[in-house]
Coordinates of N, CA, C and O in Angstrom, one line a residue:
M1 N -87.0 176.7 -46.3 CA -88.0 177.7 -46.7 C -89.3 177.0 -46.9 O -89.4 175.8 -47.3
K2 N -90.4 177.8 -46.7 CA -91.7 177.2 -46.9 C -92.3 177.7 -48.2 O -92.4 178.9 -48.5
I3 N -92.7 176.7 -49.0 CA -93.4 177.0 -50.3 C -94.8 176.6 -50.2 O -95.2 175.6 -49.8
L4 N -95.7 177.6 -50.7 CA -97.1 177.3 -50.8 C -97.4 177.2 -52.3 O -97.1 178.0 -53.1
A5 N -98.1 176.1 -52.6 CA -98.5 175.8 -54.0 C -100.0 175.5 -54.1 O -100.6 174.9 -53.2
F6 N -100.6 176.0 -55.2 CA -101.9 175.7 -55.5 C -102.3 176.0 -56.9 O -101.6 176.7 -57.6
A7 N -103.4 175.3 -57.3 CA -103.9 175.6 -58.7 C -105.1 176.5 -58.5 O -105.9 176.4 -57.5
G8 N -105.3 177.4 -59.5 CA -106.5 178.3 -59.4 C -107.7 177.6 -60.0 O -108.4 178.2 -60.9
S9 N -108.0 176.4 -59.5 CA -109.1 175.6 -60.0 C -109.7 174.8 -58.9 O -109.0 174.4 -58.0
S10 N -111.0 174.6 -59.0 CA -111.7 173.8 -58.0 C -112.1 172.4 -58.6 O -112.7 171.6 -57.9
S11 N -111.7 172.2 -59.8 CA -112.0 170.9 -60.4 C -111.3 169.7 -59.7 O -110.1 169.9 -59.5
I12 N -112.0 168.6 -59.4 CA -111.3 167.5 -58.8 C -110.4 166.8 -59.8 O -109.5 166.1 -59.4
H13 N -110.5 167.1 -61.1 CA -109.6 166.6 -62.1 C -108.7 167.7 -62.7 O -108.3 167.6 -63.8
S14 N -108.4 168.7 -61.9 CA -107.7 169.9 -62.4 C -106.3 169.6 -63.0 O -105.5 169.0 -62.3
I15 N -106.2 169.9 -64.3 CA -104.9 169.7 -64.9 C -103.9 170.7 -64.3 O -102.7 170.4 -64.3
N16 N -104.3 171.9 -63.9 CA -103.4 172.8 -63.3 C -102.9 172.3 -61.9 O -101.8 172.6 -61.5
K17 N -103.8 171.6 -61.2 CA -103.3 171.0 -59.9 C -102.3 169.9 -60.2 O -101.3 169.8 -59.5
K18 N -102.5 169.2 -61.2 CA -101.5 168.2 -61.6 C -100.2 168.8 -61.9 O -99.1 168.3 -61.5
L19 N -100.2 169.9 -62.7 CA -99.0 170.6 -63.0 C -98.3 171.2 -61.8 O -97.1 171.1 -61.7
V20 N -99.1 171.9 -60.9 CA -98.5 172.5 -59.8 C -97.9 171.4 -58.8 O -96.9 171.6 -58.2
T21 N -98.6 170.3 -58.7 CA -98.1 169.2 -57.8 C -96.8 168.6 -58.4 O -95.9 168.4 -57.7
Y22 N -96.8 168.4 -59.7 CA -95.6 167.9 -60.4 C -94.5 168.8 -60.2 O -93.4 168.4 -59.8
T23 N -94.7 170.1 -60.4 CA -93.6 171.1 -60.3 C -93.1 171.2 -58.9 O -91.9 171.3 -58.6
S24 N -94.0 171.1 -57.9 CA -93.7 171.2 -56.5 C -92.7 170.1 -56.1 O -91.9 170.2 -55.2
S25 N -92.8 168.9 -56.8 CA -92.0 167.8 -56.4 C -90.5 168.1 -56.6 O -89.7 167.4 -56.0
F26 N -90.2 169.1 -57.4 CA -88.8 169.4 -57.6 C -88.2 170.3 -56.6 O -87.1 170.7 -56.6
F27 N -89.0 170.6 -55.6 CA -88.6 171.5 -54.5 C -88.6 170.7 -53.1 O -88.8 171.3 -52.1
D28 N -88.3 169.4 -53.2 CA -88.4 168.6 -52.0 C -87.4 168.9 -50.9 O -87.5 168.4 -49.8
E29 N -86.4 169.7 -51.2 CA -85.5 170.2 -50.2 C -86.1 171.3 -49.3 O -85.5 171.7 -48.3
H30 N -87.2 171.7 -49.6 CA -88.0 172.7 -48.9 C -89.3 172.1 -48.4 O -89.7 171.1 -48.8
T31 N -89.9 172.8 -47.5 CA -91.2 172.4 -47.0 C -92.3 172.9 -48.0 O -92.4 174.1 -48.2
V32 N -93.0 172.0 -48.6 CA -94.0 172.4 -49.6 C -95.4 172.0 -49.1 O -95.6 170.9 -48.7
E33 N -96.3 173.0 -49.2 CA -97.7 172.7 -48.8 C -98.6 173.0 -50.1 O -98.5 174.1 -50.6
I34 N -99.3 172.0 -50.5 CA -100.2 172.2 -51.7 C -101.6 172.3 -51.2 O -102.2 171.4 -50.5
L35 N -102.2 173.5 -51.5 CA -103.6 173.7 -51.1 C -104.6 173.3 -52.2 O -104.2 173.3 -53.4
D36 N -105.8 173.0 -51.8 CA -106.9 172.6 -52.7 C -107.9 173.7 -52.5 O -108.4 173.9 -51.4
L37 N -108.3 174.4 -53.6 CA -109.3 175.5 -53.5 C -110.6 175.0 -52.9 O -111.4 175.8 -52.4
N38 N -110.9 173.7 -53.1 CA -112.2 173.2 -52.6 C -112.2 173.2 -51.1 O -113.3 173.3 -50.5
D39 N -111.1 173.3 -50.4 CA -111.1 173.5 -49.0 C -111.4 174.9 -48.5 O -111.5 175.2 -47.3
Y40 N -111.5 175.8 -49.5 CA -111.7 177.2 -49.2 C -113.0 177.8 -49.9 O -113.0 178.9 -50.3
E41 N -113.9 176.9 -50.1 CA -115.2 177.3 -50.8 C -116.0 178.2 -49.9 O -116.3 177.8 -48.8
M42 N -116.4 179.3 -50.4 CA -117.1 180.3 -49.6 C -118.3 180.8 -50.5 O -118.3 180.7 -51.7
P43 N -119.3 181.5 -49.8 CA -120.3 182.1 -50.7 C -119.7 183.1 -51.6 O -118.6 183.7 -51.4
L44 N -120.4 183.3 -52.8 CA -119.8 184.3 -53.7 C -119.7 185.7 -53.1 O -120.5 186.1 -52.3
F45 N -118.5 186.3 -53.4 CA -118.3 187.6 -52.9 C -119.4 188.6 -53.3 O -119.8 188.6 -54.4
N46 N -119.8 189.4 -52.3 CA -120.8 190.4 -52.5 C -120.6 191.4 -51.4 O -120.5 191.1 -50.2
V47 N -120.6 192.7 -51.8 CA -120.4 193.7 -50.8 C -121.4 193.8 -49.7 O -121.2 194.1 -48.5
D48 N -122.7 193.5 -50.0 CA -123.7 193.4 -49.0 C -123.5 192.3 -48.0 O -123.6 192.5 -46.8
R49 N -123.1 191.1 -48.5 CA -122.8 190.0 -47.7 C -121.6 190.3 -46.8 O -121.6 190.0 -45.6
L50 N -120.6 191.0 -47.4 CA -119.4 191.3 -46.6 C -119.8 192.3 -45.5 O -119.3 192.2 -44.4
A51 N -120.7 193.3 -45.8 CA -121.1 194.2 -44.8 C -121.8 193.6 -43.6 O -121.6 194.0 -42.4
I52 N -122.6 192.6 -43.9 CA -123.4 191.9 -42.9 C -122.5 190.9 -42.1 O -122.5 190.8 -40.9
N53 N -121.7 190.0 -42.8 CA -121.0 188.9 -42.2 C -119.5 189.1 -42.0 O -118.9 188.3 -41.4
G54 N -119.0 190.1 -42.7 CA -117.5 190.3 -42.6 C -116.8 189.3 -43.5 O -117.4 188.6 -44.3
V55 N -115.5 189.3 -43.4 CA -114.7 188.4 -44.2 C -114.8 187.0 -43.6 O -114.6 186.8 -42.4
P56 N -115.1 186.0 -44.5 CA -115.2 184.6 -44.0 C -113.9 184.1 -43.4 O -112.8 184.4 -43.9
Q57 N -114.0 183.2 -42.4 CA -112.9 182.6 -41.8 C -112.0 181.9 -42.8 O -110.7 181.9 -42.7
L58 N -112.6 181.3 -43.8 CA -111.8 180.5 -44.8 C -110.9 181.5 -45.6 O -109.7 181.1 -45.9
A59 N -111.3 182.7 -45.8 CA -110.5 183.7 -46.5 C -109.3 184.1 -45.6 O -108.2 184.3 -46.1
L60 N -109.6 184.3 -44.3 CA -108.6 184.6 -43.4 C -107.5 183.5 -43.3 O -106.3 183.7 -43.2
D61 N -108.0 182.3 -43.3 CA -107.2 181.1 -43.3 C -106.2 181.0 -44.5 O -105.0 180.7 -44.4
F62 N -106.8 181.3 -45.7 CA -106.0 181.2 -46.9 C -105.0 182.3 -46.9 O -103.8 182.1 -47.2
A63 N -105.4 183.5 -46.4 CA -104.4 184.6 -46.3 C -103.3 184.3 -45.4 O -102.1 184.6 -45.6
K64 N -103.6 183.6 -44.3 CA -102.6 183.2 -43.3 C -101.6 182.3 -43.9 O -100.4 182.3 -43.7
K65 N -102.1 181.3 -44.8 CA -101.2 180.4 -45.5 C -100.2 181.2 -46.4 O -99.0 180.9 -46.4
I66 N -100.7 182.2 -47.1 CA -99.8 183.0 -47.9 C -98.8 183.7 -47.0 O -97.6 183.7 -47.3
D67 N -99.3 184.3 -45.9 CA -98.4 185.1 -45.0 C -97.3 184.2 -44.4 O -96.2 184.7 -44.1
E68 N -97.6 182.9 -44.1 CA -96.6 182.0 -43.5 C -95.7 181.4 -44.5 O -94.7 180.7 -44.1
S69 N -95.8 181.7 -45.7 CA -94.9 181.1 -46.7 C -93.8 182.0 -47.1 O -93.9 183.2 -46.9
D70 N -92.8 181.5 -47.8 CA -91.7 182.3 -48.3 C -91.7 182.4 -49.8 O -91.1 183.3 -50.3
F71 N -92.4 181.5 -50.4 CA -92.4 181.4 -51.9 C -93.7 180.8 -52.3 O -94.3 179.9 -51.7
L72 N -94.3 181.3 -53.5 CA -95.5 180.8 -54.0 C -95.3 180.1 -55.4 O -94.6 180.7 -56.2
I73 N -96.0 179.0 -55.6 CA -96.1 178.4 -56.9 C -97.6 178.3 -57.2 O -98.3 177.6 -56.5
I74 N -98.0 178.9 -58.3 CA -99.4 179.0 -58.6 C -99.6 178.6 -60.1 O -98.9 179.1 -60.9
S75 N -100.5 177.7 -60.3 CA -100.8 177.3 -61.7 C -102.3 177.7 -61.9 O -103.2 177.1 -61.3
L76 N -102.6 178.6 -62.8 CA -103.9 179.2 -62.9 C -104.7 178.5 -64.1 O -104.1 178.4 -65.2
A77 N -105.8 178.1 -63.8 CA -106.7 177.6 -64.8 C -107.4 178.8 -65.5 O -107.5 179.8 -64.9
E78 N -107.8 178.6 -66.7 CA -108.3 179.7 -67.5 C -109.8 179.4 -67.9 O -110.1 178.3 -68.4
N79 N -110.7 180.3 -67.5 CA -112.1 180.2 -68.0 C -112.4 181.5 -68.7 O -112.3 182.6 -68.2
N80 N -112.7 181.3 -70.0 CA -113.0 182.5 -70.8 C -112.0 183.6 -70.8 O -112.3 184.8 -70.6
A81 N -110.7 183.2 -70.9 CA -109.5 184.1 -70.9 C -109.3 184.8 -69.6 O -108.6 185.8 -69.5
A82 N -109.9 184.3 -68.5 CA -109.7 184.9 -67.2 C -109.6 183.8 -66.1 O -109.6 182.6 -66.4
Y83 N -109.5 184.3 -64.8 CA -109.5 183.4 -63.7 C -110.8 182.6 -63.5 O -111.8 183.1 -63.9
T84 N -110.7 181.5 -62.9 CA -111.9 180.7 -62.6 C -112.6 181.4 -61.5 O -112.1 182.2 -60.7
T85 N -113.9 181.2 -61.4 CA -114.7 181.8 -60.3 C -114.2 181.4 -59.0 O -114.2 182.2 -58.0
A86 N -113.9 180.2 -58.8 CA -113.4 179.7 -57.4 C -112.2 180.5 -57.0 O -112.1 181.0 -55.8
F87 N -111.2 180.7 -57.9 CA -110.0 181.5 -57.5 C -110.4 183.0 -57.3 O -110.0 183.6 -56.3
K88 N -111.1 183.5 -58.2 CA -111.5 185.0 -58.1 C -112.3 185.3 -56.9 O -112.1 186.3 -56.2
N89 N -113.1 184.3 -56.4 CA -113.9 184.5 -55.2 C -112.9 184.6 -54.0 O -113.1 185.5 -53.1
I90 N -111.9 183.7 -53.9 CA -111.0 183.8 -52.8 C -110.2 185.1 -52.9 O -110.0 185.8 -51.9
F91 N -109.8 185.4 -54.1 CA -109.0 186.7 -54.3 C -109.8 187.9 -53.9 O -109.3 188.7 -53.2
D92 N -111.1 187.9 -54.2 CA -111.9 189.1 -53.8 C -112.0 189.2 -52.3 O -112.0 190.3 -51.8
Y93 N -112.3 188.1 -51.6 CA -112.4 188.1 -50.2 C -111.1 188.6 -49.5 O -111.1 189.4 -48.6
I94 N -110.0 188.0 -49.9 CA -108.7 188.3 -49.3 C -108.4 189.8 -49.5 O -107.8 190.4 -48.7
S95 N -108.7 190.3 -50.7 CA -108.4 191.7 -51.0 C -109.0 192.7 -50.1 O -108.6 193.9 -50.1
V96 N -110.1 192.3 -49.4 CA -110.7 193.3 -48.5 C -110.5 193.0 -47.0 O -111.2 193.6 -46.2
I97 N -109.5 192.2 -46.7 CA -109.2 192.0 -45.3 C -108.6 193.3 -44.8 O -107.7 193.8 -45.3
P98 N -109.3 193.8 -43.7 CA -108.8 195.1 -43.1 C -107.3 194.9 -42.7 O -106.9 193.9 -42.2
E99 N -106.6 196.0 -42.9 CA -105.2 196.1 -42.5 C -104.2 195.2 -43.3 O -103.0 195.2 -43.1
R100 N -104.7 194.5 -44.3 CA -103.8 193.7 -45.2 C -103.3 194.6 -46.3 O -104.0 195.2 -47.1
K101 N -102.0 194.7 -46.3 CA -101.3 195.7 -47.2 C -101.2 195.2 -48.6 O -101.3 195.9 -49.5
A102 N -100.9 193.9 -48.7 CA -100.7 193.3 -50.1 C -101.2 191.9 -50.1 O -100.9 191.1 -49.3
F103 N -102.1 191.7 -51.1 CA -102.8 190.4 -51.2 C -101.7 189.2 -51.1 O -101.9 188.3 -50.4
W104 N -100.7 189.3 -52.0 CA -99.7 188.3 -52.1 C -98.6 188.4 -51.1 O -97.6 187.6 -51.1
G105 N -98.6 189.4 -50.2 CA -97.6 189.5 -49.2 C -96.2 189.8 -49.7 O -95.2 189.5 -49.0
N106 N -96.1 190.3 -50.9 CA -94.8 190.6 -51.5 C -93.9 189.4 -51.6 O -92.7 189.4 -51.5
K107 N -94.5 188.3 -51.8 CA -93.8 187.0 -52.0 C -93.3 186.8 -53.4 O -94.0 187.1 -54.4
P108 N -92.1 186.2 -53.5 CA -91.7 185.8 -54.8 C -92.6 184.7 -55.3 O -93.0 183.8 -54.5
T109 N -92.9 184.7 -56.6 CA -94.0 183.8 -57.1 C -93.6 183.2 -58.5 O -93.1 184.0 -59.4
F110 N -93.7 181.9 -58.6 CA -93.6 181.2 -59.8 C -95.0 181.0 -60.4 O -95.8 180.3 -59.8
L111 N -95.3 181.6 -61.5 CA -96.6 181.7 -62.0 C -96.7 180.8 -63.2 O -95.9 180.9 -64.2
M112 N -97.7 179.9 -63.2 CA -97.8 178.9 -64.3 C -99.3 178.8 -64.8 O -100.2 179.3 -64.1
A113 N -99.4 178.2 -65.9 CA -100.8 177.8 -66.4 C -100.6 176.7 -67.4 O -99.6 176.5 -68.1
T114 N -101.7 175.9 -67.6 CA -101.8 174.9 -68.6 C -103.2 174.9 -69.1 O -104.1 175.3 -68.4
S115 N -103.5 174.3 -70.2 CA -104.8 174.1 -70.7 C -104.7 172.9 -71.8 O -103.7 172.6 -72.2
P116 N -105.9 172.4 -72.1 CA -105.9 171.4 -73.2 C -105.5 172.0 -74.5 O -105.1 171.2 -75.4
G117 N -105.6 173.3 -74.7 CA -105.4 173.9 -76.0 C -103.9 174.3 -76.2 O -103.1 174.3 -75.3
A118 N -103.7 174.8 -77.4 CA -102.3 175.1 -77.9 C -101.8 176.4 -77.2 O -100.6 176.6 -77.2
R119 N -102.6 177.2 -76.6 CA -102.2 178.4 -76.0 C -101.7 178.2 -74.5 O -101.1 179.1 -73.9
G120 N -102.1 177.1 -73.9 CA -101.6 176.8 -72.6 C -102.0 177.7 -71.5 O -101.2 178.0 -70.6
G121 N -103.2 178.3 -71.6 CA -103.6 179.3 -70.6 C -102.9 180.6 -70.7 O -102.8 181.4 -69.7
A122 N -102.5 181.0 -71.9 CA -101.7 182.2 -72.1 C -102.5 183.4 -71.7 O -101.9 184.4 -71.2
S123 N -103.8 183.5 -71.9 CA -104.6 184.7 -71.6 C -104.6 184.9 -70.1 O -104.3 186.0 -69.6
V124 N -104.9 183.9 -69.3 CA -104.9 184.0 -67.8 C -103.5 184.3 -67.3 O -103.3 185.0 -66.3
L125 N -102.5 183.7 -67.9 CA -101.1 183.9 -67.4 C -100.7 185.3 -67.7 O -100.1 186.0 -66.8
N126 N -101.1 185.9 -68.8 CA -100.8 187.3 -69.1 C -101.6 188.2 -68.2 O -101.0 189.2 -67.6
L127 N -102.8 187.9 -67.9 CA -103.6 188.7 -67.0 C -103.0 188.7 -65.6 O -102.8 189.8 -65.0
A128 N -102.6 187.5 -65.1 CA -102.0 187.5 -63.8 C -100.6 188.1 -63.7 O -100.3 188.8 -62.8
N129 N -99.8 187.9 -64.8 CA -98.5 188.5 -64.8 C -98.6 190.0 -64.8 O -97.7 190.7 -64.3
T130 N -99.7 190.5 -65.4 CA -99.9 192.0 -65.4 C -100.4 192.5 -64.1 O -100.0 193.6 -63.6
T131 N -101.4 191.8 -63.5 CA -102.1 192.3 -62.3 C -101.5 191.9 -61.0 O -101.6 192.7 -60.0
F132 N -101.0 190.7 -60.9 CA -100.5 190.2 -59.6 C -99.5 191.2 -58.9 O -99.5 191.4 -57.7
P133 N -98.5 191.7 -59.7 CA -97.6 192.7 -59.0 C -98.3 193.9 -58.3 O -97.8 194.4 -57.3
H134 N -99.4 194.3 -58.8 CA -100.1 195.4 -58.2 C -100.7 195.0 -56.9 O -101.1 195.8 -56.0
F135 N -100.8 193.7 -56.6 CA -101.4 193.1 -55.4 C -100.3 192.4 -54.5 O -100.6 191.6 -53.7
G136 N -99.0 192.8 -54.8 CA -97.9 192.3 -53.9 C -97.3 191.0 -54.3 O -96.7 190.4 -53.4
A137 N -97.4 190.6 -55.5 CA -96.6 189.4 -55.9 C -95.4 189.9 -56.7 O -95.4 190.8 -57.5
T138 N -94.3 189.2 -56.4 CA -93.1 189.4 -57.2 C -92.9 188.2 -58.1 O -92.5 187.1 -57.7
I139 N -93.3 188.4 -59.4 CA -93.2 187.3 -60.3 C -91.8 187.1 -60.7 O -91.2 187.9 -61.3
V140 N -91.3 185.9 -60.4 CA -89.8 185.6 -60.7 C -89.7 184.8 -61.9 O -88.6 184.8 -62.6
E141 N -90.7 184.0 -62.2 CA -90.7 183.2 -63.5 C -92.1 182.9 -63.8 O -93.0 182.9 -63.0
T142 N -92.3 182.6 -65.1 CA -93.6 182.1 -65.6 C -93.4 180.9 -66.5 O -92.3 180.7 -67.1
F143 N -94.4 180.0 -66.6 CA -94.3 178.8 -67.4 C -95.7 178.5 -67.9 O -96.6 178.5 -67.2
S144 N -95.8 178.2 -69.2 CA -97.0 177.7 -69.8 C -96.8 176.4 -70.5 O -95.8 176.2 -71.2
L145 N -97.7 175.5 -70.2 CA -97.6 174.1 -70.8 C -98.9 174.0 -71.7 O -100.0 173.8 -71.2
P146 N -98.7 174.1 -73.0 CA -99.8 174.0 -73.9 C -100.2 172.5 -74.1 O -99.4 171.6 -73.8
S147 N -101.3 172.3 -74.7 CA -101.8 171.0 -75.0 C -101.5 169.9 -74.0 O -100.8 169.0 -74.2
F148 N -102.0 170.2 -72.8 CA -101.7 169.4 -71.6 C -101.8 167.9 -71.9 O -100.9 167.1 -71.5
Y149 N -102.8 167.4 -72.5 CA -103.0 166.0 -72.7 C -102.0 165.3 -73.6 O -101.8 164.1 -73.6
Q150 N -101.4 166.1 -74.5 CA -100.4 165.6 -75.4 C -99.0 165.8 -74.8 O -98.0 165.1 -75.2
N151 N -98.8 166.6 -73.7 CA -97.5 166.9 -73.2 C -97.3 166.5 -71.7 O -96.3 166.8 -71.2
F152 N -98.3 165.8 -71.2 CA -98.2 165.5 -69.7 C -98.7 164.1 -69.5 O -99.8 163.7 -70.1
D153 N -98.0 163.3 -68.7 CA -98.5 161.9 -68.4 C -98.5 161.8 -66.9 O -97.6 162.3 -66.2
E154 N -99.6 161.2 -66.4 CA -99.8 161.1 -64.9 C -98.6 160.5 -64.2 O -98.3 160.9 -63.1
E155 N -98.0 159.5 -64.8 CA -96.9 158.8 -64.1 C -95.5 159.5 -64.3 O -94.7 159.5 -63.4
N156 N -95.3 160.1 -65.5 CA -94.0 160.6 -65.9 C -93.9 162.2 -65.9 O -92.8 162.7 -66.1
G157 N -95.0 162.8 -65.7 CA -95.0 164.3 -65.8 C -94.9 164.8 -67.2 O -95.6 164.2 -68.1
I158 N -94.2 165.9 -67.4 CA -94.1 166.5 -68.7 C -93.3 165.5 -69.7 O -92.2 165.2 -69.4
T159 N -93.9 165.2 -70.8 CA -93.3 164.2 -71.7 C -92.6 164.9 -72.8 O -91.7 164.2 -73.5
S160 N -92.9 166.1 -73.1 CA -92.2 166.9 -74.2 C -90.8 167.3 -73.7 O -90.7 168.0 -72.6
T161 N -89.8 166.9 -74.3 CA -88.4 167.3 -73.9 C -88.3 168.8 -73.9 O -87.7 169.4 -73.0
E162 N -88.9 169.5 -74.9 CA -88.8 170.9 -75.0 C -89.4 171.6 -73.7 O -88.8 172.5 -73.1
F163 N -90.6 171.2 -73.3 CA -91.2 171.8 -72.2 C -90.6 171.3 -70.9 O -90.6 172.1 -69.9
A164 N -90.2 170.1 -70.8 CA -89.6 169.6 -69.6 C -88.3 170.3 -69.3 O -88.0 170.7 -68.2
D165 N -87.5 170.5 -70.4 CA -86.2 171.3 -70.3 C -86.5 172.8 -69.9 O -85.8 173.3 -69.0
A166 N -87.5 173.3 -70.4 CA -87.9 174.7 -70.1 C -88.3 174.9 -68.7 O -87.8 175.8 -68.0
L167 N -89.1 173.9 -68.2 CA -89.5 174.0 -66.8 C -88.2 173.8 -65.9 O -88.1 174.5 -64.9
Q168 N -87.4 172.8 -66.2 CA -86.2 172.6 -65.3 C -85.3 173.8 -65.3 O -84.7 174.1 -64.3
S169 N -85.2 174.5 -66.4 CA -84.4 175.7 -66.5 C -84.9 176.7 -65.5 O -84.2 177.4 -64.8
K170 N -86.2 176.9 -65.6 CA -86.9 177.9 -64.7 C -86.7 177.5 -63.2 O -86.4 178.4 -62.4
I171 N -86.9 176.2 -62.9 CA -86.7 175.8 -61.5 C -85.2 176.0 -61.1 O -85.0 176.5 -59.9
K172 N -84.3 175.7 -61.9 CA -82.9 176.0 -61.6 C -82.6 177.5 -61.3 O -82.0 177.8 -60.3
T173 N -83.2 178.3 -62.1 CA -83.1 179.8 -61.9 C -83.7 180.2 -60.6 O -83.1 181.0 -59.8
I174 N -84.9 179.6 -60.3 CA -85.6 179.9 -59.0 C -84.7 179.5 -57.8 O -84.5 180.3 -56.9
K175 N -84.2 178.3 -57.9 CA -83.4 177.8 -56.8 C -82.1 178.6 -56.6 O -81.7 178.8 -55.4
T176 N -81.5 179.0 -57.6 CA -80.3 179.7 -57.6 C -80.5 181.2 -57.1 O -79.8 181.7 -56.2
N177 N -81.6 181.8 -57.5 CA -81.8 183.2 -57.3 C -82.8 183.6 -56.2 O -82.8 184.7 -55.7
H178 N -83.7 182.7 -55.8 CA -84.7 183.0 -54.9 C -85.0 182.1 -53.7 O -85.7 182.5 -52.8
L179 N -84.4 180.9 -53.7 CA -84.6 180.0 -52.6 C -83.2 179.7 -52.0 O -82.5 178.8 -52.5
K180 N -82.9 180.4 -51.0 CA -81.5 180.2 -50.4 C -81.7 179.4 -49.1 O -82.6 179.6 -48.4

């Protein structure tokens, strides 16, 4: 199976990219592709720009990556209790691709978030968990890692036994029920 993974952040130091990369390493029996939103940077979405120029090729390319995958792993960064501008911009462009029935292509999705704070991106995770299904995502599991810098180490991954066990449990459920 082909897994597409990415963080909803364009920061070169993205903690969500670190989390999604770490999590993806547990799916090595599958083909995993990790995208970087920086490779899909486009002008800010604007209906006037869209009318003049159409959907940018980078949005079409990102949509194709979704369509070619069997499973999605997404770790969303949180800015002011919502998606980052970089992620929302891609989302807005892909949502207006003509003939596209569902943004997420009805793919099973493991949705995650982390932040430096104690809530672990809970607001953006809740937002996505509520809205993504309306755009064709089948959320099969969610995971939040609070206090990233206290619970994650670059070399060892999640250092908290509680959160490491929770993640492993979710991965086991995913592998058993959704990745055959």
